[in-house]
Each structure stands twice: as structure tokens, then as C-alpha cells.
């Protein structure tokens, strides 16, 4: 694995396997250190295809190496509006299928933004409050959308944005169409942590794989910081790591 510096940004470049080992090492260290102090580790987690091999590696460490998630509290970045927890495309369900069902996390410690809140603004405020009450996110994992969104912070999302209800961009809906069997089935709205919420995390890591992400990763790491590419605001974070495979790094 290579460590490459781009201006103030640090990229870790390697195979998917190397990226996953390195990221899983960070998670494991945090969990074990906190456990030794009798404290919880607060993880910010992401969905999408990108982190799946990382989750598989964490499950493997749980099964084979005794890594316990009993002291983990998790906050997911986002959730589609209108998809209940039993909907297989809800991010709640995806997190359980790909990670939580296979480890010893306590269900009450798993947080995903609500999909069907009666009052979205209030629910968003409560999500923010829950993160604060937990002591803030220690380690936040991100993927990146084709137009530079993080969570569901689409183009136009400002640096100060907090958890809120958002409308999905056309490109995001198109990208999800296959998973939903057509664009017409993709939810039009979601609830997402804001850019500001994400930047409050003590450590932020963004994982990107494949050539399809190369251009947007470049614009995010090296371009001007602007709401046109919300991931560009990550340049501001003092403890930010970009974890890229050869395709995404280019
Ligand atoms: C969705 C999610 C993002 C994710 C992005 C990329 O928009 N809300 O959190 O980063 O998809 O997904 P993938 O990893 O499948 O490319």
C-alpha cells in the first residue's frame, strides 16, 4: 500500500484487500482501546457497494479473531424516505445483512436516520442530538457518489449543513435504478447527515474503488472547495484519509 500526499491531503492507495485491512485495523484499534477503558466506540457508517469488502473483513475478524462489537455505537449517514426497516433496499436492512447480523452489536446501539418520520425537521434534530449525546463520532466512513455527494449531500450542500431531509439528484436516482428495478421505484427523498455533521467526526475516511470514481475523487481532493462538489469540503478536515484503489487513484 502506498501513501501519497496531494497538497494537504493524504491518499492511501492499494488493492481493495489492502484498503480493507488498513481500514479494519483502524476500526479494530479504536474498538479495542475503548473497550479497555470501558467506553463505547462511536462509528459513523456508510452504505453502497464500496464498503462491502470492509464489512466482510470486520465480520471475519469478529468470527476468527474475537473482535467484539459489544461496545460499538453506530450512526449511519443516511436513509431513503419511505422505505421501512423491512424493505430490502432500506439502508437499515443493508447494514444488518452486510454487517450487524454477523457481529455481536447491541441492536439498541445501531442508529440509522428514520425513513418515515412524522416530522422530518424534528427527527433530524433528534439524530444530531443523539450523536452529540454519544460524545460525537470517533471514526466516520464515507463512500462517494458520482457527482461528489457524501451521504446524500447532493450538489448544493453547504459546509454548515446538518442532518436534514433532502431531495435526491437525478444522477443519484439513475445510479440507484438497477437496485430498485427502474428509476420509477427509487425514492425521491432521503434523510442525511449534513456536511457539517460529517466534518465534526474526529477521524474521517473516504473509500473509493474503480475508475468510475477517478474524476470525482480528483475534483474532490484537488479542486476548489465548493458546494458544487460537496466531498471537496473534506479537504478542510484535519484528520482525513482518502483510501483509493488503483482505479480510483488513477
Ligand atoms: C449512495 C449513498 C452514499 C454512497 C454512494 C456511492 O448515494 N447514499 O453514501 O457513498 O451511494 O455508492 P457506491 O459505493 O455503491 O458507489
PDB file of C-alpha atoms and ligand atoms in Angstrom:
ATOM      1  CA  UNK A   1       0.000   0.000   0.000  1.00  0.00           C
ATOM      2  CA  UNK A   2       1.269   3.464  -0.931  1.00  0.00           C
ATOM      3  CA  UNK A   3       0.813   6.685   0.992  1.00  0.00           C
ATOM      4  CA  UNK A   4       0.638   9.646  -1.381  1.00  0.00           C
ATOM      5  CA  UNK A   5       0.401  13.298  -0.395  1.00  0.00           C
ATOM      6  CA  UNK A   6      -1.553  15.720  -2.575  1.00  0.00           C
ATOM      7  CA  UNK A   7      -1.058  19.164  -1.095  1.00  0.00           C
ATOM      8  CA  UNK A   8      -2.566  18.878   2.355  1.00  0.00           C
ATOM      9  CA  UNK A   9      -4.418  15.671   1.524  1.00  0.00           C
ATOM     10  CA  UNK A  10      -3.250  12.128   2.268  1.00  0.00           C
ATOM     11  CA  UNK A  11      -4.229   9.273  -0.027  1.00  0.00           C
ATOM     12  CA  UNK A  12      -3.657   5.614   0.749  1.00  0.00           C
ATOM     13  CA  UNK A  13      -3.529   3.679  -2.493  1.00  0.00           C
ATOM     14  CA  UNK A  14      -3.651  -0.080  -2.789  1.00  0.00           C
ATOM     15  CA  UNK A  15      -5.688  -3.108  -3.727  1.00  0.00           C
ATOM     16  CA  UNK A  16      -9.199  -3.461  -2.312  1.00  0.00           C
ATOM     17  CA  UNK A  17      -7.821  -6.043   0.085  1.00  0.00           C
ATOM     18  CA  UNK A  18      -5.075  -3.732   1.318  1.00  0.00           C
ATOM     19  CA  UNK A  19      -7.513  -0.860   1.778  1.00  0.00           C
ATOM     20  CA  UNK A  20      -9.866  -3.065   3.771  1.00  0.00           C
ATOM     21  CA  UNK A  21      -7.117  -4.418   6.021  1.00  0.00           C
ATOM     22  CA  UNK A  22      -5.887  -0.929   6.730  1.00  0.00           C
ATOM     23  CA  UNK A  23      -9.373   0.452   7.453  1.00  0.00           C
ATOM     24  CA  UNK A  24     -10.334  -2.577   9.536  1.00  0.00           C
ATOM     25  CA  UNK A  25      -7.112  -2.056  11.532  1.00  0.00           C
ATOM     26  CA  UNK A  26      -8.262   1.484  12.357  1.00  0.00           C
ATOM     27  CA  UNK A  27     -11.685   0.262  13.458  1.00  0.00           C
ATOM     28  CA  UNK A  28     -10.256  -2.612  15.473  1.00  0.00           C
ATOM     29  CA  UNK A  29      -7.748  -0.379  17.270  1.00  0.00           C
ATOM     30  CA  UNK A  30     -10.484   2.090  18.202  1.00  0.00           C
ATOM     31  CA  UNK A  31     -12.876  -0.603  19.423  1.00  0.00           C
ATOM     32  CA  UNK A  32     -10.225  -2.398  21.475  1.00  0.00           C
ATOM     33  CA  UNK A  33      -8.796   0.798  23.001  1.00  0.00           C
ATOM     34  CA  UNK A  34     -12.245   1.963  24.028  1.00  0.00           C
ATOM     35  CA  UNK A  35     -13.167  -1.453  25.379  1.00  0.00           C
ATOM     36  CA  UNK A  36     -10.033  -1.450  27.534  1.00  0.00           C
ATOM     37  CA  UNK A  37     -11.202   1.875  29.005  1.00  0.00           C
ATOM     38  CA  UNK A  38     -14.736   0.548  29.499  1.00  0.00           C
ATOM     39  CA  UNK A  39     -16.010   3.005  26.877  1.00  0.00           C
ATOM     40  CA  UNK A  40     -18.034   2.868  23.671  1.00  0.00           C
ATOM     41  CA  UNK A  41     -16.525   3.340  20.204  1.00  0.00           C
ATOM     42  CA  UNK A  42     -18.724   5.622  18.092  1.00  0.00           C
ATOM     43  CA  UNK A  43     -18.653   4.648  14.416  1.00  0.00           C
ATOM     44  CA  UNK A  44     -20.198   6.573  11.530  1.00  0.00           C
ATOM     45  CA  UNK A  45     -21.031   4.057   8.826  1.00  0.00           C
ATOM     46  CA  UNK A  46     -21.938   4.145   5.151  1.00  0.00           C
ATOM     47  CA  UNK A  47     -23.863   2.012   2.707  1.00  0.00           C
ATOM     48  CA  UNK A  48     -23.308   1.469  -1.025  1.00  0.00           C
ATOM     49  CA  UNK A  49     -21.209  -1.206  -2.688  1.00  0.00           C
ATOM     50  CA  UNK A  50     -17.858   0.348  -1.865  1.00  0.00           C
ATOM     51  CA  UNK A  51     -17.603  -0.630   1.833  1.00  0.00           C
ATOM     52  CA  UNK A  52     -18.923  -4.191   1.444  1.00  0.00           C
ATOM     53  CA  UNK A  53     -15.483  -5.881   1.428  1.00  0.00           C
ATOM     54  CA  UNK A  54     -14.533  -3.844   4.508  1.00  0.00           C
ATOM     55  CA  UNK A  55     -17.632  -5.082   6.318  1.00  0.00           C
ATOM     56  CA  UNK A  56     -16.752  -8.639   5.274  1.00  0.00           C
ATOM     57  CA  UNK A  57     -13.292  -8.185   6.794  1.00  0.00           C
ATOM     58  CA  UNK A  58     -14.787  -6.875  10.049  1.00  0.00           C
ATOM     59  CA  UNK A  59     -17.133  -9.878  10.188  1.00  0.00           C
ATOM     60  CA  UNK A  60     -14.156 -12.172   9.614  1.00  0.00           C
ATOM     61  CA  UNK A  61     -12.246 -10.562  12.486  1.00  0.00           C
ATOM     62  CA  UNK A  62     -15.284 -10.972  14.714  1.00  0.00           C
ATOM     63  CA  UNK A  63     -15.603 -14.675  13.838  1.00  0.00           C
ATOM     64  CA  UNK A  64     -11.977 -15.656  13.696  1.00  0.00           C
ATOM     65  CA  UNK A  65     -10.197 -13.198  15.939  1.00  0.00           C
ATOM     66  CA  UNK A  66     -12.754 -12.391  18.591  1.00  0.00           C
ATOM     67  CA  UNK A  67     -13.246  -8.735  17.671  1.00  0.00           C
ATOM     68  CA  UNK A  68     -16.330  -7.782  19.666  1.00  0.00           C
ATOM     69  CA  UNK A  69     -18.804  -5.068  18.675  1.00  0.00           C
ATOM     70  CA  UNK A  70     -20.428  -5.085  22.112  1.00  0.00           C
ATOM     71  CA  UNK A  71     -19.037  -1.626  22.827  1.00  0.00           C
ATOM     72  CA  UNK A  72     -19.914  -0.137  19.424  1.00  0.00           C
ATOM     73  CA  UNK A  73     -22.479   2.581  18.847  1.00  0.00           C
ATOM     74  CA  UNK A  74     -23.098   3.275  15.167  1.00  0.00           C
ATOM     75  CA  UNK A  75     -24.681   6.139  13.291  1.00  0.00           C
ATOM     76  CA  UNK A  76     -25.375   5.641   9.622  1.00  0.00           C
ATOM     77  CA  UNK A  77     -25.077   8.545   7.256  1.00  0.00           C
ATOM     78  CA  UNK A  78     -28.420   8.393   5.549  1.00  0.00           C
ATOM     79  CA  UNK A  79     -31.655   6.581   4.779  1.00  0.00           C
ATOM     80  CA  UNK A  80     -34.168   6.614   1.936  1.00  0.00           C
ATOM     81  CA  UNK A  81     -37.505   8.172   2.714  1.00  0.00           C
ATOM     82  CA  UNK A  82     -40.463   5.834   2.819  1.00  0.00           C
ATOM     83  CA  UNK A  83     -38.559   2.537   2.987  1.00  0.00           C
ATOM     84  CA  UNK A  84     -39.366   0.790   6.246  1.00  0.00           C
ATOM     85  CA  UNK A  85     -36.771  -1.327   8.022  1.00  0.00           C
ATOM     86  CA  UNK A  86     -38.149  -4.494   6.445  1.00  0.00           C
ATOM     87  CA  UNK A  87     -37.632  -3.160   2.902  1.00  0.00           C
ATOM     88  CA  UNK A  88     -34.568  -4.914   1.489  1.00  0.00           C
ATOM     89  CA  UNK A  89     -33.273  -1.712  -0.093  1.00  0.00           C
ATOM     90  CA  UNK A  90     -33.532   0.328   3.075  1.00  0.00           C
ATOM     91  CA  UNK A  91     -30.130   1.203   4.432  1.00  0.00           C
ATOM     92  CA  UNK A  92     -31.268  -0.207   7.783  1.00  0.00           C
ATOM     93  CA  UNK A  93     -31.715  -3.624   6.152  1.00  0.00           C
ATOM     94  CA  UNK A  94     -28.495  -3.356   4.150  1.00  0.00           C
ATOM     95  CA  UNK A  95     -26.476  -2.653   7.282  1.00  0.00           C
ATOM     96  CA  UNK A  96     -27.916  -5.686   9.058  1.00  0.00           C
ATOM     97  CA  UNK A  97     -27.495  -8.026   6.111  1.00  0.00           C
ATOM     98  CA  UNK A  98     -23.920  -6.940   5.417  1.00  0.00           C
ATOM     99  CA  UNK A  99     -22.580  -6.349   8.913  1.00  0.00           C
ATOM    100  CA  UNK A 100     -24.706  -6.207  12.040  1.00  0.00           C
ATOM    101  CA  UNK A 101     -26.417  -9.602  11.691  1.00  0.00           C
ATOM    102  CA  UNK A 102     -22.991 -11.234  11.794  1.00  0.00           C
ATOM    103  CA  UNK A 103     -21.463  -9.488  14.807  1.00  0.00           C
ATOM    104  CA  UNK A 104     -22.403  -9.000  18.463  1.00  0.00           C
ATOM    105  CA  UNK A 105     -23.568  -5.379  18.226  1.00  0.00           C
ATOM    106  CA  UNK A 106     -26.433  -4.433  20.539  1.00  0.00           C
ATOM    107  CA  UNK A 107     -29.448  -3.530  18.402  1.00  0.00           C
ATOM    108  CA  UNK A 108     -30.262  -0.510  20.551  1.00  0.00           C
ATOM    109  CA  UNK A 109     -26.813   0.897  19.741  1.00  0.00           C
ATOM    110  CA  UNK A 110     -27.477   0.936  15.989  1.00  0.00           C
ATOM    111  CA  UNK A 111     -28.731   4.245  14.634  1.00  0.00           C
ATOM    112  CA  UNK A 112     -29.927   4.930  11.103  1.00  0.00           C
ATOM    113  CA  UNK A 113     -31.869   8.103  10.247  1.00  0.00           C
ATOM    114  CA  UNK A 114     -35.618   7.449  10.317  1.00  0.00           C
ATOM    115  CA  UNK A 115     -37.226   6.631   6.974  1.00  0.00           C
ATOM    116  CA  UNK A 116     -40.769   7.642   7.779  1.00  0.00           C
ATOM    117  CA  UNK A 117     -40.667  10.418  10.361  1.00  0.00           C
ATOM    118  CA  UNK A 118     -43.877  12.280  11.122  1.00  0.00           C
ATOM    119  CA  UNK A 119     -41.905  15.476  11.474  1.00  0.00           C
ATOM    120  CA  UNK A 120     -38.669  15.354   9.459  1.00  0.00           C
ATOM    121  CA  UNK A 121     -37.183  18.501  10.923  1.00  0.00           C
ATOM    122  CA  UNK A 122     -37.689  17.300  14.455  1.00  0.00           C
ATOM    123  CA  UNK A 123     -36.371  13.825  13.649  1.00  0.00           C
ATOM    124  CA  UNK A 124     -33.271  15.352  12.052  1.00  0.00           C
ATOM    125  CA  UNK A 125     -32.649  17.431  15.166  1.00  0.00           C
ATOM    126  CA  UNK A 126     -33.036  14.338  17.337  1.00  0.00           C
ATOM    127  CA  UNK A 127     -30.486  12.464  15.218  1.00  0.00           C
ATOM    128  CA  UNK A 128     -27.988  15.285  15.685  1.00  0.00           C
ATOM    129  CA  UNK A 129     -28.711  15.296  19.406  1.00  0.00           C
ATOM    130  CA  UNK A 130     -28.187  11.537  19.659  1.00  0.00           C
ATOM    131  CA  UNK A 131     -24.755  11.891  18.032  1.00  0.00           C
ATOM    132  CA  UNK A 132     -23.854  14.680  20.456  1.00  0.00           C
ATOM    133  CA  UNK A 133     -25.136  12.732  23.439  1.00  0.00           C
ATOM    134  CA  UNK A 134     -22.950   9.775  22.438  1.00  0.00           C
ATOM    135  CA  UNK A 135     -19.931  12.087  22.570  1.00  0.00           C
ATOM    136  CA  UNK A 136     -19.584  12.628  18.798  1.00  0.00           C
ATOM    137  CA  UNK A 137     -18.424  10.283  16.072  1.00  0.00           C
ATOM    138  CA  UNK A 138     -14.923   8.878  16.515  1.00  0.00           C
ATOM    139  CA  UNK A 139     -14.488   7.364  13.081  1.00  0.00           C
ATOM    140  CA  UNK A 140     -16.602   8.223  10.057  1.00  0.00           C
ATOM    141  CA  UNK A 141     -16.579   6.081   6.925  1.00  0.00           C
ATOM    142  CA  UNK A 142     -17.695   7.571   3.593  1.00  0.00           C
ATOM    143  CA  UNK A 143     -18.174   6.482   0.020  1.00  0.00           C
ATOM    144  CA  UNK A 144     -18.579   8.987  -2.787  1.00  0.00           C
ATOM    145  CA  UNK A 145     -21.383   9.465  -5.301  1.00  0.00           C
ATOM    146  CA  UNK A 146     -20.760  10.124  -8.982  1.00  0.00           C
ATOM    147  CA  UNK A 147     -21.243  13.882  -8.620  1.00  0.00           C
ATOM    148  CA  UNK A 148     -19.281  14.143  -5.400  1.00  0.00           C
ATOM    149  CA  UNK A 149     -22.000  13.581  -2.859  1.00  0.00           C
ATOM    150  CA  UNK A 150     -21.205  12.228   0.586  1.00  0.00           C
ATOM    151  CA  UNK A 151     -24.083  10.584   2.427  1.00  0.00           C
ATOM    152  CA  UNK A 152     -26.904  12.140   0.441  1.00  0.00           C
ATOM    153  CA  UNK A 153     -25.391  15.603   0.490  1.00  0.00           C
ATOM    154  CA  UNK A 154     -26.029  16.391  -3.127  1.00  0.00           C
ATOM    155  CA  UNK A 155     -24.573  19.240  -5.152  1.00  0.00           C
ATOM    156  CA  UNK A 156     -25.501  22.483  -3.393  1.00  0.00           C
ATOM    157  CA  UNK A 157     -24.996  21.084   0.111  1.00  0.00           C
ATOM    158  CA  UNK A 158     -23.181  23.686   2.170  1.00  0.00           C
ATOM    159  CA  UNK A 159     -20.324  23.303   4.601  1.00  0.00           C
ATOM    160  CA  UNK A 160     -22.560  24.110   7.575  1.00  0.00           C
ATOM    161  CA  UNK A 161     -25.376  21.730   6.573  1.00  0.00           C
ATOM    162  CA  UNK A 162     -26.689  19.407   9.284  1.00  0.00           C
ATOM    163  CA  UNK A 163     -28.913  16.326   9.293  1.00  0.00           C
ATOM    164  CA  UNK A 164     -31.987  17.069   7.194  1.00  0.00           C
ATOM    165  CA  UNK A 165     -34.482  15.847   4.630  1.00  0.00           C
ATOM    166  CA  UNK A 166     -33.154  16.172   1.065  1.00  0.00           C
ATOM    167  CA  UNK A 167     -34.320  15.598  -2.471  1.00  0.00           C
ATOM    168  CA  UNK A 168     -32.177  13.164  -4.431  1.00  0.00           C
ATOM    169  CA  UNK A 169     -30.391  14.414  -7.551  1.00  0.00           C
ATOM    170  CA  UNK A 170     -31.337  12.976 -10.941  1.00  0.00           C
ATOM    171  CA  UNK A 171     -27.934  11.284 -11.256  1.00  0.00           C
ATOM    172  CA  UNK A 172     -28.287   9.662  -7.825  1.00  0.00           C
ATOM    173  CA  UNK A 173     -31.698   8.284  -8.726  1.00  0.00           C
ATOM    174  CA  UNK A 174     -30.326   6.962 -12.032  1.00  0.00           C
ATOM    175  CA  UNK A 175     -27.366   5.344 -10.280  1.00  0.00           C
ATOM    176  CA  UNK A 176     -29.754   3.525  -7.919  1.00  0.00           C
ATOM    177  CA  UNK A 177     -32.193   2.467 -10.663  1.00  0.00           C
ATOM    178  CA  UNK A 178     -30.748  -1.019 -11.141  1.00  0.00           C
ATOM    179  CA  UNK A 179     -31.027  -1.806  -7.443  1.00  0.00           C
ATOM    180  CA  UNK A 180     -34.673  -0.783  -7.460  1.00  0.00           C
ATOM    181  CA  UNK A 181     -35.678  -2.283 -10.817  1.00  0.00           C
ATOM    182  CA  UNK A 182     -36.137   1.068 -12.567  1.00  0.00           C
ATOM    183  CA  UNK A 183     -35.868   4.795 -11.835  1.00  0.00           C
ATOM    184  CA  UNK A 184     -39.586   4.988 -11.080  1.00  0.00           C
ATOM    185  CA  UNK A 185     -39.082   2.823  -7.978  1.00  0.00           C
ATOM    186  CA  UNK A 186     -36.243   4.844  -6.484  1.00  0.00           C
ATOM    187  CA  UNK A 187     -37.298   7.040  -3.559  1.00  0.00           C
ATOM    188  CA  UNK A 188     -37.215  10.752  -4.390  1.00  0.00           C
ATOM    189  CA  UNK A 189     -36.140  11.902  -0.924  1.00  0.00           C
ATOM    190  CA  UNK A 190     -33.907  10.841   1.906  1.00  0.00           C
ATOM    191  CA  UNK A 191     -32.641  11.927   5.292  1.00  0.00           C
ATOM    192  CA  UNK A 192     -28.903  12.508   5.540  1.00  0.00           C
ATOM    193  CA  UNK A 193     -26.325  13.772   7.985  1.00  0.00           C
ATOM    194  CA  UNK A 194     -25.060  17.133   6.777  1.00  0.00           C
ATOM    195  CA  UNK A 195     -21.583  18.061   5.587  1.00  0.00           C
ATOM    196  CA  UNK A 196     -21.102  19.854   8.909  1.00  0.00           C
ATOM    197  CA  UNK A 197     -22.207  16.742  10.812  1.00  0.00           C
ATOM    198  CA  UNK A 198     -19.670  14.644   8.918  1.00  0.00           C
ATOM    199  CA  UNK A 199     -16.847  17.141   9.441  1.00  0.00           C
ATOM    200  CA  UNK A 200     -17.447  17.058  13.208  1.00  0.00           C
ATOM    201  CA  UNK A 201     -16.196  13.451  13.327  1.00  0.00           C
ATOM    202  CA  UNK A 202     -12.764  13.050  14.906  1.00  0.00           C
ATOM    203  CA  UNK A 203     -11.461  10.937  12.025  1.00  0.00           C
ATOM    204  CA  UNK A 204     -12.937  10.764   8.511  1.00  0.00           C
ATOM    205  CA  UNK A 205     -12.050   8.171   5.881  1.00  0.00           C
ATOM    206  CA  UNK A 206     -13.396   8.072   2.355  1.00  0.00           C
ATOM    207  CA  UNK A 207     -13.179   4.876   0.387  1.00  0.00           C
ATOM    208  CA  UNK A 208     -13.430   4.867  -3.425  1.00  0.00           C
ATOM    209  CA  UNK A 209     -12.932   1.990  -5.797  1.00  0.00           C
ATOM    210  CA  UNK A 210     -12.873   1.745  -9.564  1.00  0.00           C
ATOM    211  CA  UNK A 211     -12.071   4.022 -12.488  1.00  0.00           C
ATOM    212  CA  UNK A 212     -15.592   5.367 -12.499  1.00  0.00           C
ATOM    213  CA  UNK A 213     -14.753   7.330  -9.342  1.00  0.00           C
ATOM    214  CA  UNK A 214     -11.401   8.677 -10.580  1.00  0.00           C
ATOM    215  CA  UNK A 215     -12.540  12.029 -11.953  1.00  0.00           C
ATOM    216  CA  UNK A 216     -14.769  12.909  -8.995  1.00  0.00           C
ATOM    217  CA  UNK A 217     -12.100  11.865  -6.487  1.00  0.00           C
ATOM    218  CA  UNK A 218      -9.628  14.157  -8.239  1.00  0.00           C
ATOM    219  CA  UNK A 219     -12.074  17.081  -8.186  1.00  0.00           C
ATOM    220  CA  UNK A 220     -12.843  16.411  -4.516  1.00  0.00           C
ATOM    221  CA  UNK A 221      -9.215  16.212  -3.420  1.00  0.00           C
ATOM    222  CA  UNK A 222      -7.667  18.860  -5.605  1.00  0.00           C
ATOM    223  CA  UNK A 223     -10.456  21.106  -6.807  1.00  0.00           C
ATOM    224  CA  UNK A 224     -11.725  24.264  -5.211  1.00  0.00           C
ATOM    225  CA  UNK A 225     -13.815  23.645  -2.098  1.00  0.00           C
ATOM    226  CA  UNK A 226     -17.383  24.304  -3.060  1.00  0.00           C
ATOM    227  CA  UNK A 227     -20.931  23.084  -2.620  1.00  0.00           C
ATOM    228  CA  UNK A 228     -20.796  22.078  -6.310  1.00  0.00           C
ATOM    229  CA  UNK A 229     -18.765  19.075  -5.149  1.00  0.00           C
ATOM    230  CA  UNK A 230     -19.713  18.515  -1.501  1.00  0.00           C
ATOM    231  CA  UNK A 231     -16.890  15.980  -0.978  1.00  0.00           C
ATOM    232  CA  UNK A 232     -14.407  18.814  -1.661  1.00  0.00           C
ATOM    233  CA  UNK A 233     -15.230  20.191   1.813  1.00  0.00           C
ATOM    234  CA  UNK A 234     -13.436  17.155   3.240  1.00  0.00           C
ATOM    235  CA  UNK A 235     -10.175  18.943   2.390  1.00  0.00           C
ATOM    236  CA  UNK A 236     -10.885  21.047   5.464  1.00  0.00           C
ATOM    237  CA  UNK A 237     -10.759  18.111   7.859  1.00  0.00           C
ATOM    238  CA  UNK A 238      -7.522  17.774   9.803  1.00  0.00           C
ATOM    239  CA  UNK A 239      -7.694  14.011  10.179  1.00  0.00           C
ATOM    240  CA  UNK A 240      -8.929  12.892   6.792  1.00  0.00           C
ATOM    241  CA  UNK A 241      -7.759   9.868   4.811  1.00  0.00           C
ATOM    242  CA  UNK A 242      -8.629   9.042   1.207  1.00  0.00           C
ATOM    243  CA  UNK A 243      -8.487   5.275   0.660  1.00  0.00           C
ATOM    244  CA  UNK A 244      -8.306   4.594  -3.058  1.00  0.00           C
ATOM    245  CA  UNK A 245      -7.757   1.564  -5.203  1.00  0.00           C
ATOM    246  CA  UNK A 246      -5.574   1.958  -8.294  1.00  0.00           C
ATOM    247  CA  UNK A 247      -8.601   2.630 -10.476  1.00  0.00           C
ATOM    248  CA  UNK A 248      -9.960   5.445  -8.345  1.00  0.00           C
ATOM    249  CA  UNK A 249      -6.494   6.903  -7.782  1.00  0.00           C
ATOM    250  CA  UNK A 250      -5.589   6.894 -11.475  1.00  0.00           C
TER     251      UNK A 250
HETATM  252  C1  LIG B   1     -25.344   6.379  -2.221  1.00  0.00           C
HETATM  253  C2  LIG B   1     -25.087   6.519  -0.723  1.00  0.00           C
HETATM  254  C3  LIG B   1     -23.698   7.031  -0.465  1.00  0.00           C
HETATM  255  C4  LIG B   1     -22.677   6.200  -1.232  1.00  0.00           C
HETATM  256  C5  LIG B   1     -22.948   6.307  -2.721  1.00  0.00           C
HETATM  257  C6  LIG B   1     -21.957   5.542  -3.572  1.00  0.00           C
HETATM  258  O1  LIG B   1     -25.654   7.591  -2.771  1.00  0.00           O
HETATM  259  N1  LIG B   1     -26.053   7.382  -0.091  1.00  0.00           N
HETATM  260  O2  LIG B   1     -23.437   7.013   0.936  1.00  0.00           O
HETATM  261  O3  LIG B   1     -21.391   6.641  -0.942  1.00  0.00           O
HETATM  262  O4  LIG B   1     -24.252   5.807  -2.951  1.00  0.00           O
HETATM  263  O5  LIG B   1     -22.317   4.196  -3.649  1.00  0.00           O
HETATM  264  P1  LIG B   1     -21.353   3.055  -4.156  1.00  0.00           P
HETATM  265  O6  LIG B   1     -20.428   2.773  -3.030  1.00  0.00           O
HETATM  266  O7  LIG B   1     -22.263   1.889  -4.408  1.00  0.00           O
HETATM  267  O8  LIG B   1     -20.652   3.551  -5.359  1.00  0.00           O
END
